Coordinates of C-alpha atoms and ligand atoms in Angstrom, one line a residue:
X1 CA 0.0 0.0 0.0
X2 CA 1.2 3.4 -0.6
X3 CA 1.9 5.7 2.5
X4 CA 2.9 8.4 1.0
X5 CA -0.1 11.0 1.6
X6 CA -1.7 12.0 -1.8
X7 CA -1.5 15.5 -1.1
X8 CA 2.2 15.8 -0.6
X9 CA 3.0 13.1 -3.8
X10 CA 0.9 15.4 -5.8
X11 CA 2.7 18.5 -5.0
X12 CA 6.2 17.0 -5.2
X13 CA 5.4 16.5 -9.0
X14 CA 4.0 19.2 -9.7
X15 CA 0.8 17.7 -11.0
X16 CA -2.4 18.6 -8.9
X17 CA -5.2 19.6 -10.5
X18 CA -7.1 23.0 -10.6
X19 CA -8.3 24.7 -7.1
X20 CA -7.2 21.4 -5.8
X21 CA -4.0 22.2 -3.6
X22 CA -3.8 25.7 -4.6
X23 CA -4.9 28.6 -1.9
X24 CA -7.8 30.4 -3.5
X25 CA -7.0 33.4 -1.2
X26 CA -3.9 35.2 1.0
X27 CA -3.3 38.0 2.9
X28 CA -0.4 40.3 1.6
X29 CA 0.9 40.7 5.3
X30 CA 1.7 36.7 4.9
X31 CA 3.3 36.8 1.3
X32 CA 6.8 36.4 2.1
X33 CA 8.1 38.2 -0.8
X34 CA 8.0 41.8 -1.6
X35 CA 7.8 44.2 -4.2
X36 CA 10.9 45.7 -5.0
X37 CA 12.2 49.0 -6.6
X38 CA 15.0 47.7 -8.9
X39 CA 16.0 44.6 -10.6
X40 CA 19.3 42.8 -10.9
X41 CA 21.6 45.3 -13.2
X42 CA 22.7 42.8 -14.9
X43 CA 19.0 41.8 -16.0
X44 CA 17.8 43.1 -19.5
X45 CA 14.7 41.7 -20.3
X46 CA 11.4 43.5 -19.5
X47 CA 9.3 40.4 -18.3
X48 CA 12.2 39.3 -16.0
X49 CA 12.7 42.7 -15.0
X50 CA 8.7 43.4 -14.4
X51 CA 8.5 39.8 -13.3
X52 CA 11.4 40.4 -10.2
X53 CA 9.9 43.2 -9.1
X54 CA 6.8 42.8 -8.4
X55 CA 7.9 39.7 -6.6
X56 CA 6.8 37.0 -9.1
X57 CA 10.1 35.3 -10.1
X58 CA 14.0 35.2 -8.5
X59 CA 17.0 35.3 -10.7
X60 CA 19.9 32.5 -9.9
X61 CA 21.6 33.1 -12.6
X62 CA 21.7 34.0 -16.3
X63 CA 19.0 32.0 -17.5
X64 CA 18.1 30.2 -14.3
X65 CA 15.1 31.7 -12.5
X66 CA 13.1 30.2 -9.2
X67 CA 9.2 30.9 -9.2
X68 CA 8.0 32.3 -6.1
X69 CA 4.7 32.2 -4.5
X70 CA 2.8 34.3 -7.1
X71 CA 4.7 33.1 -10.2
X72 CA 4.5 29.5 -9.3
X73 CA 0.2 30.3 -9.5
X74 CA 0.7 31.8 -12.8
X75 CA 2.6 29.0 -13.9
X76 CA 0.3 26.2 -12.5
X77 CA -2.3 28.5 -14.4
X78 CA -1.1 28.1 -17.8
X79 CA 0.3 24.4 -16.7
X80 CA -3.7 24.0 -16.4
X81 CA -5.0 25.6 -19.5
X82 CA -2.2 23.3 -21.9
X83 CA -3.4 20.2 -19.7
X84 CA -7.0 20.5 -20.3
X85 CA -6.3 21.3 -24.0
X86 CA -3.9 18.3 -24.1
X87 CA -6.5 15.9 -22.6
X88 CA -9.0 17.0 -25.0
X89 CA -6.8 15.5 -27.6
X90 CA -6.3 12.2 -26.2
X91 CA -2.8 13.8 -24.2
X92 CA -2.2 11.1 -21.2
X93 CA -0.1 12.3 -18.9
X94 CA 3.6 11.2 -17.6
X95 CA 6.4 12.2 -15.9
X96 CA 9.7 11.2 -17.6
X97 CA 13.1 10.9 -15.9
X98 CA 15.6 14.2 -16.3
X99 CA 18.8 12.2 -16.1
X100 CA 19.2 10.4 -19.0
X101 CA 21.6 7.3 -20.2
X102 CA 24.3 8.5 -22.8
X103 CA 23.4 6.0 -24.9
X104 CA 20.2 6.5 -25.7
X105 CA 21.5 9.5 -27.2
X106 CA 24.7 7.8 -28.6
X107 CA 21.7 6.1 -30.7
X108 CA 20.4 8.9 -32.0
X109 CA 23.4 10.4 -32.7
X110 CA 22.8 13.4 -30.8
X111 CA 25.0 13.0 -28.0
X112 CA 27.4 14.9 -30.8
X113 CA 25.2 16.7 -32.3
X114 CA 23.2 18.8 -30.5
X115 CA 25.2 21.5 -29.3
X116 CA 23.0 22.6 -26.3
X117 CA 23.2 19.0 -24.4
X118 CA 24.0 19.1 -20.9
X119 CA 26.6 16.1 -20.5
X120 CA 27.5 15.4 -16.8
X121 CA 29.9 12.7 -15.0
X122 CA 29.3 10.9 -12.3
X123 CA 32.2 9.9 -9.8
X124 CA 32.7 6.8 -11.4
X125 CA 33.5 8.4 -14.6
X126 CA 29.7 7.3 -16.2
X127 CA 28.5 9.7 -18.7
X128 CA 24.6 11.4 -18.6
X129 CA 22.4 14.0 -20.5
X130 CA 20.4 16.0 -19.0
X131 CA 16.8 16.2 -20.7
X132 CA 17.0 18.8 -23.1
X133 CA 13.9 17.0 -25.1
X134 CA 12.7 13.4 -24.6
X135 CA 12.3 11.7 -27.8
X136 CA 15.3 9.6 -26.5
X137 CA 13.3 8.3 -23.3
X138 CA 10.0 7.9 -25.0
X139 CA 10.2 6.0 -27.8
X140 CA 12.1 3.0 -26.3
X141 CA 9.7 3.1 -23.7
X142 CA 6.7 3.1 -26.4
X143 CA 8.6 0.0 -27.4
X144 CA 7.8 -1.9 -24.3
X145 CA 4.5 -1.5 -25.2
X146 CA 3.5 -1.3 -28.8
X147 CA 3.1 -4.7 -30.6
X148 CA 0.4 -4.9 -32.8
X149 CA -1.4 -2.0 -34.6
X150 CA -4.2 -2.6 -32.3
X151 CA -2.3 -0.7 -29.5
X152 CA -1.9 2.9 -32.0
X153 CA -2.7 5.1 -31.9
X154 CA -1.7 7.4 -28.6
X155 CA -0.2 10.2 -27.2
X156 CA 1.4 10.6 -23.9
X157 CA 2.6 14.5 -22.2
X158 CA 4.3 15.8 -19.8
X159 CA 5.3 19.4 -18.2
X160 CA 9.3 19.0 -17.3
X161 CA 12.2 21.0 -16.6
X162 CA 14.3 20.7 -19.9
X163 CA 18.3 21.4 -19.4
X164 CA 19.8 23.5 -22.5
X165 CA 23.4 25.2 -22.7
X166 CA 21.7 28.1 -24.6
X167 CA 24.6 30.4 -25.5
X168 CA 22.8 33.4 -24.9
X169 CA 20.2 34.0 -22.2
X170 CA 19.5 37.5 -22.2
X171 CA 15.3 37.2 -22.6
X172 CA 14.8 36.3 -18.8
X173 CA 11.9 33.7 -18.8
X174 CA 11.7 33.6 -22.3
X175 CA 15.1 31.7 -22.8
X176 CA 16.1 29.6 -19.7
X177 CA 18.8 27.5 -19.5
X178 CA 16.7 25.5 -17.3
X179 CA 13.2 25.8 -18.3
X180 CA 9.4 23.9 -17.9
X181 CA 8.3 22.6 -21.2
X182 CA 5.2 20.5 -22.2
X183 CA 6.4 18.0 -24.9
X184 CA 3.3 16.0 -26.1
X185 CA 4.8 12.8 -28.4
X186 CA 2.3 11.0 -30.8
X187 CA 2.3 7.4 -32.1
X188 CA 0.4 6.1 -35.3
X189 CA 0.5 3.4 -37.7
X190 CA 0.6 5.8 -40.7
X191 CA 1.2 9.2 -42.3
X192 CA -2.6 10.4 -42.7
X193 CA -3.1 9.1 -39.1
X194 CA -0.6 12.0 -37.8
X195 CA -1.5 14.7 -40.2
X196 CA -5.2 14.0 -38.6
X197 CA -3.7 14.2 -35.3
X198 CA -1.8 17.4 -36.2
X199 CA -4.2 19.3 -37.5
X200 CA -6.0 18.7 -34.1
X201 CA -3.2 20.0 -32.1
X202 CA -2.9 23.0 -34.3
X203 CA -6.3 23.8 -33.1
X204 CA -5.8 23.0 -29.3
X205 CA -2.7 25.1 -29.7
X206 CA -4.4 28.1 -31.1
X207 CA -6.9 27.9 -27.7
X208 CA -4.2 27.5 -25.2
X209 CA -3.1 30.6 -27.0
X210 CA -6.3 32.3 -26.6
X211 CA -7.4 31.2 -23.0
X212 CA -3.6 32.5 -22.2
X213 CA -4.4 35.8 -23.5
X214 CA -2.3 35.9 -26.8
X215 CA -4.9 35.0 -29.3
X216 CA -4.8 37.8 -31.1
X217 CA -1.0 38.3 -31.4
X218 CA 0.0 34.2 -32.3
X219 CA 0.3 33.4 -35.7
X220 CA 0.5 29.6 -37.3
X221 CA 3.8 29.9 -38.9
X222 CA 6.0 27.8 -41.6
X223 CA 9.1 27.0 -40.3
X224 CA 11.9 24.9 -41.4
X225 CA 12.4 22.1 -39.0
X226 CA 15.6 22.5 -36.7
X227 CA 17.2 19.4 -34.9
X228 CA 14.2 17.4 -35.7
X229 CA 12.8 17.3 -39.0
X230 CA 13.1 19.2 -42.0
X231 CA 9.4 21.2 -41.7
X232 CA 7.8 22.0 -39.0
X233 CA 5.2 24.6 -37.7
X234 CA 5.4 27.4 -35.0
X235 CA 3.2 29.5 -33.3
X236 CA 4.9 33.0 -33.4
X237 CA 3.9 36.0 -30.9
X238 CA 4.3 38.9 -32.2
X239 CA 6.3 41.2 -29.9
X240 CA 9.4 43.4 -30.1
X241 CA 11.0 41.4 -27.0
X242 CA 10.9 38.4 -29.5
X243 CA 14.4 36.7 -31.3
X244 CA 13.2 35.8 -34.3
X245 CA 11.4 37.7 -37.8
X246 CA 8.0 36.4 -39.2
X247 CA 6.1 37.1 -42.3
X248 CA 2.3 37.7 -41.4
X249 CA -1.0 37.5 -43.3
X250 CA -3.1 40.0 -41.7
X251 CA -5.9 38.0 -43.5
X252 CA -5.4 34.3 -43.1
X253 CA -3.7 34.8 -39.5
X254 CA -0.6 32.3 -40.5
X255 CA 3.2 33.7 -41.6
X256 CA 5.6 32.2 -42.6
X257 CA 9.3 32.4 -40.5
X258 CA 12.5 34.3 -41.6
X259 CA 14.5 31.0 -42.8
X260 CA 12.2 29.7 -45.6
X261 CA 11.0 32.6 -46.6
X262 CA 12.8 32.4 -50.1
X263 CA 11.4 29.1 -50.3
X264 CA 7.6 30.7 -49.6
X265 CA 8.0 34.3 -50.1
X266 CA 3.7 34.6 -50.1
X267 CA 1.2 33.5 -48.0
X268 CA 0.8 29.7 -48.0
X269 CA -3.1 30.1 -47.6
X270 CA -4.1 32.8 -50.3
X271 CA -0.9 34.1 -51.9
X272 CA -0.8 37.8 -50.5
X273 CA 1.8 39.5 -50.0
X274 CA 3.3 39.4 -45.9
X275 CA 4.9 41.9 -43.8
X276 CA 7.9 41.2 -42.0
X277 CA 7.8 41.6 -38.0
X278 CA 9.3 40.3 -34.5
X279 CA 7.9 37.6 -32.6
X280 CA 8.8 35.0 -30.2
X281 CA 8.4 31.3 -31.1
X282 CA 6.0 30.0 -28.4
X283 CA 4.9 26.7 -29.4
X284 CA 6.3 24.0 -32.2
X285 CA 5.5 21.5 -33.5
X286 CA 7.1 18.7 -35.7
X287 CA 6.0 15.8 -37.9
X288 CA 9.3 13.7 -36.4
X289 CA 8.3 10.5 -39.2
X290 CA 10.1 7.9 -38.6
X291 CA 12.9 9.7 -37.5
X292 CA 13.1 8.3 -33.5
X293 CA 11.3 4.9 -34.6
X294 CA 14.1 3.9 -36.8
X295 CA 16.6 4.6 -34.4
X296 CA 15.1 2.7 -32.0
X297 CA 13.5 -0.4 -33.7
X298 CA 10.1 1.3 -32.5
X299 CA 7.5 -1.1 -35.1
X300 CA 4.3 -2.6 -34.8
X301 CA 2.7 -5.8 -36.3
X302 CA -0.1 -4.5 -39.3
X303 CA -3.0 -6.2 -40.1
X304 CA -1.4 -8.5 -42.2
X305 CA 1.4 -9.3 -39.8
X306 CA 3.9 -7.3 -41.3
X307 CA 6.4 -5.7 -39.5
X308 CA 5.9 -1.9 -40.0
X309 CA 7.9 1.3 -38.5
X310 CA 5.6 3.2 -36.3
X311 CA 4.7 7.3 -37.4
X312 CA 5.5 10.0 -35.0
X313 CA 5.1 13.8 -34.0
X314 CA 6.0 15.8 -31.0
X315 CA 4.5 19.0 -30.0
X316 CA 6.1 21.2 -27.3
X317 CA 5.3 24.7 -25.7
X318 CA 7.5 26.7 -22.7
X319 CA 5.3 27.5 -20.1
X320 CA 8.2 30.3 -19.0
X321 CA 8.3 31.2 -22.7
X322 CA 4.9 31.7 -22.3
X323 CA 4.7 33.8 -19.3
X324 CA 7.7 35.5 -20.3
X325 CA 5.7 36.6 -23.5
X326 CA 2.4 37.4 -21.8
X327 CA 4.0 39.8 -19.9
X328 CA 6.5 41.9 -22.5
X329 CA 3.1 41.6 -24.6
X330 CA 0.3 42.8 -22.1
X331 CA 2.0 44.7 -19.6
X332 CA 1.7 48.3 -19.9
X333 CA 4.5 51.7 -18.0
X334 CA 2.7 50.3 -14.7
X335 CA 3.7 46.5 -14.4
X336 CA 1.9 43.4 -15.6
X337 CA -1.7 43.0 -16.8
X338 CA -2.3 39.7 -16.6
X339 CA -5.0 37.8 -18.8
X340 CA -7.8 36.2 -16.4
X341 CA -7.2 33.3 -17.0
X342 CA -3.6 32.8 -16.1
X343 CA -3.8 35.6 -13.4
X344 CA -2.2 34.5 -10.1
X345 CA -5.7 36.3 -8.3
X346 CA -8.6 37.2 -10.2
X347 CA -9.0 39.8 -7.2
X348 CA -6.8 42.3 -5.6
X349 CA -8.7 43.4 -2.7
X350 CA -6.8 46.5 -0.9
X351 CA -8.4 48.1 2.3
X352 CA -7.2 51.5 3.3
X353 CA -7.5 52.2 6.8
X354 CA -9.3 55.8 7.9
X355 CA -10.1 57.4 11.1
X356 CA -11.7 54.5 12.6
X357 CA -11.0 51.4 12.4
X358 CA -14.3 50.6 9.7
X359 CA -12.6 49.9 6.3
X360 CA -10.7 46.8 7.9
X361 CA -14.1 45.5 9.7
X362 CA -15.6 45.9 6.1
X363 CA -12.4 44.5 4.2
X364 CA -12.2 41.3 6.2
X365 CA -16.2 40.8 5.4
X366 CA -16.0 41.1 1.7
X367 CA -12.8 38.7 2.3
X368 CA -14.3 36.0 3.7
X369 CA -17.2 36.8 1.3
X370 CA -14.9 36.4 -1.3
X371 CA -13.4 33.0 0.3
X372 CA -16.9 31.8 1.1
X373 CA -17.6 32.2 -2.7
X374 CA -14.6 30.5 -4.7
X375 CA -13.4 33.7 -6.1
X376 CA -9.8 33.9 -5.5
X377 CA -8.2 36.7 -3.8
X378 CA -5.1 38.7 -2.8
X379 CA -6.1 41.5 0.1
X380 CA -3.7 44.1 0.7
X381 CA -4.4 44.3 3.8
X382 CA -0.8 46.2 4.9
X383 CA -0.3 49.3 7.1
X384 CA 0.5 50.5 4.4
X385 CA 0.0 54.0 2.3
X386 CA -3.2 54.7 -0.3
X387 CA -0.4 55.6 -3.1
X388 CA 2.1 52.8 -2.4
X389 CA -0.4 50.2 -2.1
X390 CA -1.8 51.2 -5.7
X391 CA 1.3 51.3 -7.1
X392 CA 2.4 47.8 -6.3
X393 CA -1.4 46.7 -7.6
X394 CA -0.5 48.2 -10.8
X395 CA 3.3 46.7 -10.7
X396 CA 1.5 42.8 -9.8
X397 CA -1.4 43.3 -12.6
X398 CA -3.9 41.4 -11.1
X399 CA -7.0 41.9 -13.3
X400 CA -9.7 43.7 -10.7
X401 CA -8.8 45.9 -8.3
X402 CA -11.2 46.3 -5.0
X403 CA -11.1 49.1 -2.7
X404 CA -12.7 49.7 0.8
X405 CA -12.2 52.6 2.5
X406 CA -14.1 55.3 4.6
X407 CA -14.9 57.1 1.5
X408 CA -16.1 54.4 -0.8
X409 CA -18.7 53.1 2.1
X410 CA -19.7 56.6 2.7
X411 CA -20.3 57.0 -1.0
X412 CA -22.2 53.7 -0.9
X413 CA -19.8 50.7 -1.8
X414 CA -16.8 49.3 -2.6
X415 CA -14.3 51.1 -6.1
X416 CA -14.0 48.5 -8.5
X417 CA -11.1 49.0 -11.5
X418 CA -10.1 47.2 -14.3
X419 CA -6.4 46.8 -14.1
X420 CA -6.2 46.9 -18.0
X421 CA -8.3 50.0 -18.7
X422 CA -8.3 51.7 -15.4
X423 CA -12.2 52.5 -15.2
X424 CA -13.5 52.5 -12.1
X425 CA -17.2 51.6 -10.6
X426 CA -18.8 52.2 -7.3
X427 CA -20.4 48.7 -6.6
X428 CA -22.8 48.8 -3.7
X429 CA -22.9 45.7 -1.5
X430 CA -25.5 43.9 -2.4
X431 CA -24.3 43.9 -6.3
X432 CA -20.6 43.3 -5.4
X433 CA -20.8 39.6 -6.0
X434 CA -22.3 39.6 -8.8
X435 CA -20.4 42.0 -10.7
X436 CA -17.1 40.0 -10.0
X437 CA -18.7 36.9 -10.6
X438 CA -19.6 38.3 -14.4
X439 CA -16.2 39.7 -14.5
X440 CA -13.9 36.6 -13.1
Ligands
ATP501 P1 14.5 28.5 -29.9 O1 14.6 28.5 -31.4 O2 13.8 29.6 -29.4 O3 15.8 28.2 -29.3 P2 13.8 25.7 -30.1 O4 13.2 25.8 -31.5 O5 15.1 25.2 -29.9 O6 13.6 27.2 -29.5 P3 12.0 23.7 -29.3 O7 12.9 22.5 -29.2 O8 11.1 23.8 -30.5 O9 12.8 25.0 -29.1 O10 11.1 23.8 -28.0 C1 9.7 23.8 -27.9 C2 9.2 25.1 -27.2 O11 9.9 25.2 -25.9 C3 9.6 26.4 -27.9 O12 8.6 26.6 -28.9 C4 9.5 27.4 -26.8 O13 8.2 27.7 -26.4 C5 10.1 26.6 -25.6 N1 11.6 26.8 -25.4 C6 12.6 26.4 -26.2 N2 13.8 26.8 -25.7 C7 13.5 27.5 -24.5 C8 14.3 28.1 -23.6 N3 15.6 28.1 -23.6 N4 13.6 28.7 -22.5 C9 12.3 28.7 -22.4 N5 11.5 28.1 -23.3 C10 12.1 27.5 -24.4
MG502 MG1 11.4 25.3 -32.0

């Protein structure tokens, strides 16, 4: 029998699911980290920097950040929105090992080639990888289970900490040498089996896109494959923090990316001409073939009893890329704005104390209002100046900010504010939850 308690085996992976082990409320007096006025010198990026400061992220070292508190809820946010998407598409989730046998990638022959490969030693001299992507440990363990055709096809996913010796790290989140990744691999006896299967995680791409906030600035785009195969397809945000050049249609929403544009120098859809513009690369995803099957005997049995190589893809998205992006695209000369969605609150509740002691009695109601009714909130409920308490909502972005103080009650309610336009309501009492609940 297992003894380890569920709660703790589900946190130590990482893996619990929504409103399950995550606080749906805290107190700003018990947050542990704090809003700062600077970031590192040495850090560049805006989302790192915006990220740092308002106490979301810590920065190791180039390209190594920890997630505190409030980012690890963003991050568990958007680990949700990709696993719902991934489980409408027939995504079963794992958790594969980090440390990895050199030869598995001795059989690929990537131990050589792929120059961003952590390789470490142990004291007996025996040689690892670190995961940097995990075609190597899935398909040999597909192996161990696929026989006949009768067992394809399927897809298995994960969320993982993926190891690269990136050269330059300069984009904070964005480009981590450590970094969580969700790699989804798919199986299938043949090639129109995949391009089914692909076209259906194009789609559930473009929503986790769109429930993340960045619908509107993701683009399908052609790409020429990298270490995998020799096509593939991105999704590309467009922003000016981004490393790489994409050529949009406006009209068909798809570009195409900087290295095959000679190849396909109009759009692939209607033929229009495209307009060149940054982005960051956000999501890929590859038709891998037979590529990892060969290398590893991976076959199945057909109908006929043939012996038959089996047909995969793989499909990955950063989760820090993600965030990274969500910030340099949304935030605005205040701090974050954070989509709903992936918000680490959907509430920022700030009292401001007056003459007597009122506000708090009336803040700590609507909290435990707020508690009593699933809506998840961060009160501000520090000694703490009108001015500098607004300011650090601002810096943190959470989407609605509540305020109750003398003046609001005496004017009949509580001030409502949209982080992301700044307009204000007076909400009286009795409407209060249900204007949040239509705006959460
Ligand atoms: P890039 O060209 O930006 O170096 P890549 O093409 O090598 O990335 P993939 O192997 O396609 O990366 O990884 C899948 C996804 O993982 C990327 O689309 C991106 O969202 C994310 N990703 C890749 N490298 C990093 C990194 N160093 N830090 C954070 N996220 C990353
Ligand atoms: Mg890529």
């Amino acid at each position: 029998m297992c003894t380890i308690p569920r709660a703790t085996y589900i946190v130590n992976f990482g893996l619990f699911e929504k409103g399950r082990t995550m606080s749906k409320n805290m107190k700003q007096t018990q947050l542990f980290t704090k809003t700062r006025k600077d970031a590192p010198a040495d850090e560049v990026a805006k989302n790192a920097q915006l990220l740092i400061r308002a106490g979301y992220i810590h920065k190791e070292m180039a390209g190594v950040y920890s997630y505190l508190p409030l980012g690890l809820r963003v991050l568990k946010k958007i680990e949700q929105v990709i696993r719902e998407e991934m489980n409408k598409i027939n995504g079963q989730e794992l958790f594969l090992s980090s440390l990895h046998p050199k030869e598995r990638w001795e059989a690929t022959g990537r131990w050589d080639s792929l120059d961003v490969l952590f390789k470490l030693k142990d004291t007996l001299d025996r040689e690892y990888a670190l995961g940097a992507t995990h075609e190597e440990i899935i398909t040999p363990l597909a192996q161990e289970y696929i026989s006949s055709y009768r067992d394809l096809p399927f897809a298995a996913y994960q969320f993982q900490n993926k190891f690269r010796a990136e050269v330059r790290s300069k984009s904070g989140i964005m480009r981590g040498r450590e970094f969580i990744m969700k790699d989804l691999y798919s199986f299938h006896v043949s090639q129109e089996d995949l391009d089914q299967y692909y076209e259906r995680a194009v789609a559930a791409y473009l929503r986790v896109f769109e429930r993340c906030g960045l619908g509107a600035q993701t683009y399908l785009t052609y790409a020429s494959g990298g270490t995998f195969s020799k096509y593939s397809h991105e999704f590309q945000t467009l922003t000016d923090a981004g490393e790489d050049i994409i050529h949009l249609c406006d009209t068909c929403k798809v570009a195409v990316n900087e290295e095959i544009i000679a190849e396909q120098p109009a759009c692939p859809k209607c033929g229009g001409a495209l307009t060149p513009q940054k982005a960051a690369e956000t999501g890929n995803i590859f038709k891998l073939g037979t590529k990892y099957s060969a290398a590893f005997n991976l076959t199945f049995k057909d109908a006929e009893g043939k012996e038959q190589p089996v047909i995969m893809g793989c499909y990955g998205i950063g989760l820090g890329r993600l965030m990274g992006t969500a910030v340099e695209v949304l935030s605005d000369t205040k701090g974050i704005v954070w989509p709903r969605e992936i918000a680490p609150f959907k509430v920022h509740l700030i009292s401001i104390a007056g003459k007597s002691d009122e506000a708090i009695k009336e803040a700590t109601r609507v909290y435990d209002d707020l508690i009593e009714h699933g809506v998840e909130v961060l009160w501000d409920d520090r000694d703490a100046r009108a001015g500098e308490k607004f300011a650090d909502a601002d810096l943190i972005g959470i989407p609605l900010r509540l305020v109750v103080s003398e003046r609001s009650i005496a004017e009949g309610g509580y001030e409502l504010t949209e982080r992301k336009t700044g307009q204000s309501k007076l909400v009286p009492e009795s409407m209060l939850l249900q204007t949040l609940k239509s705006n959460v």
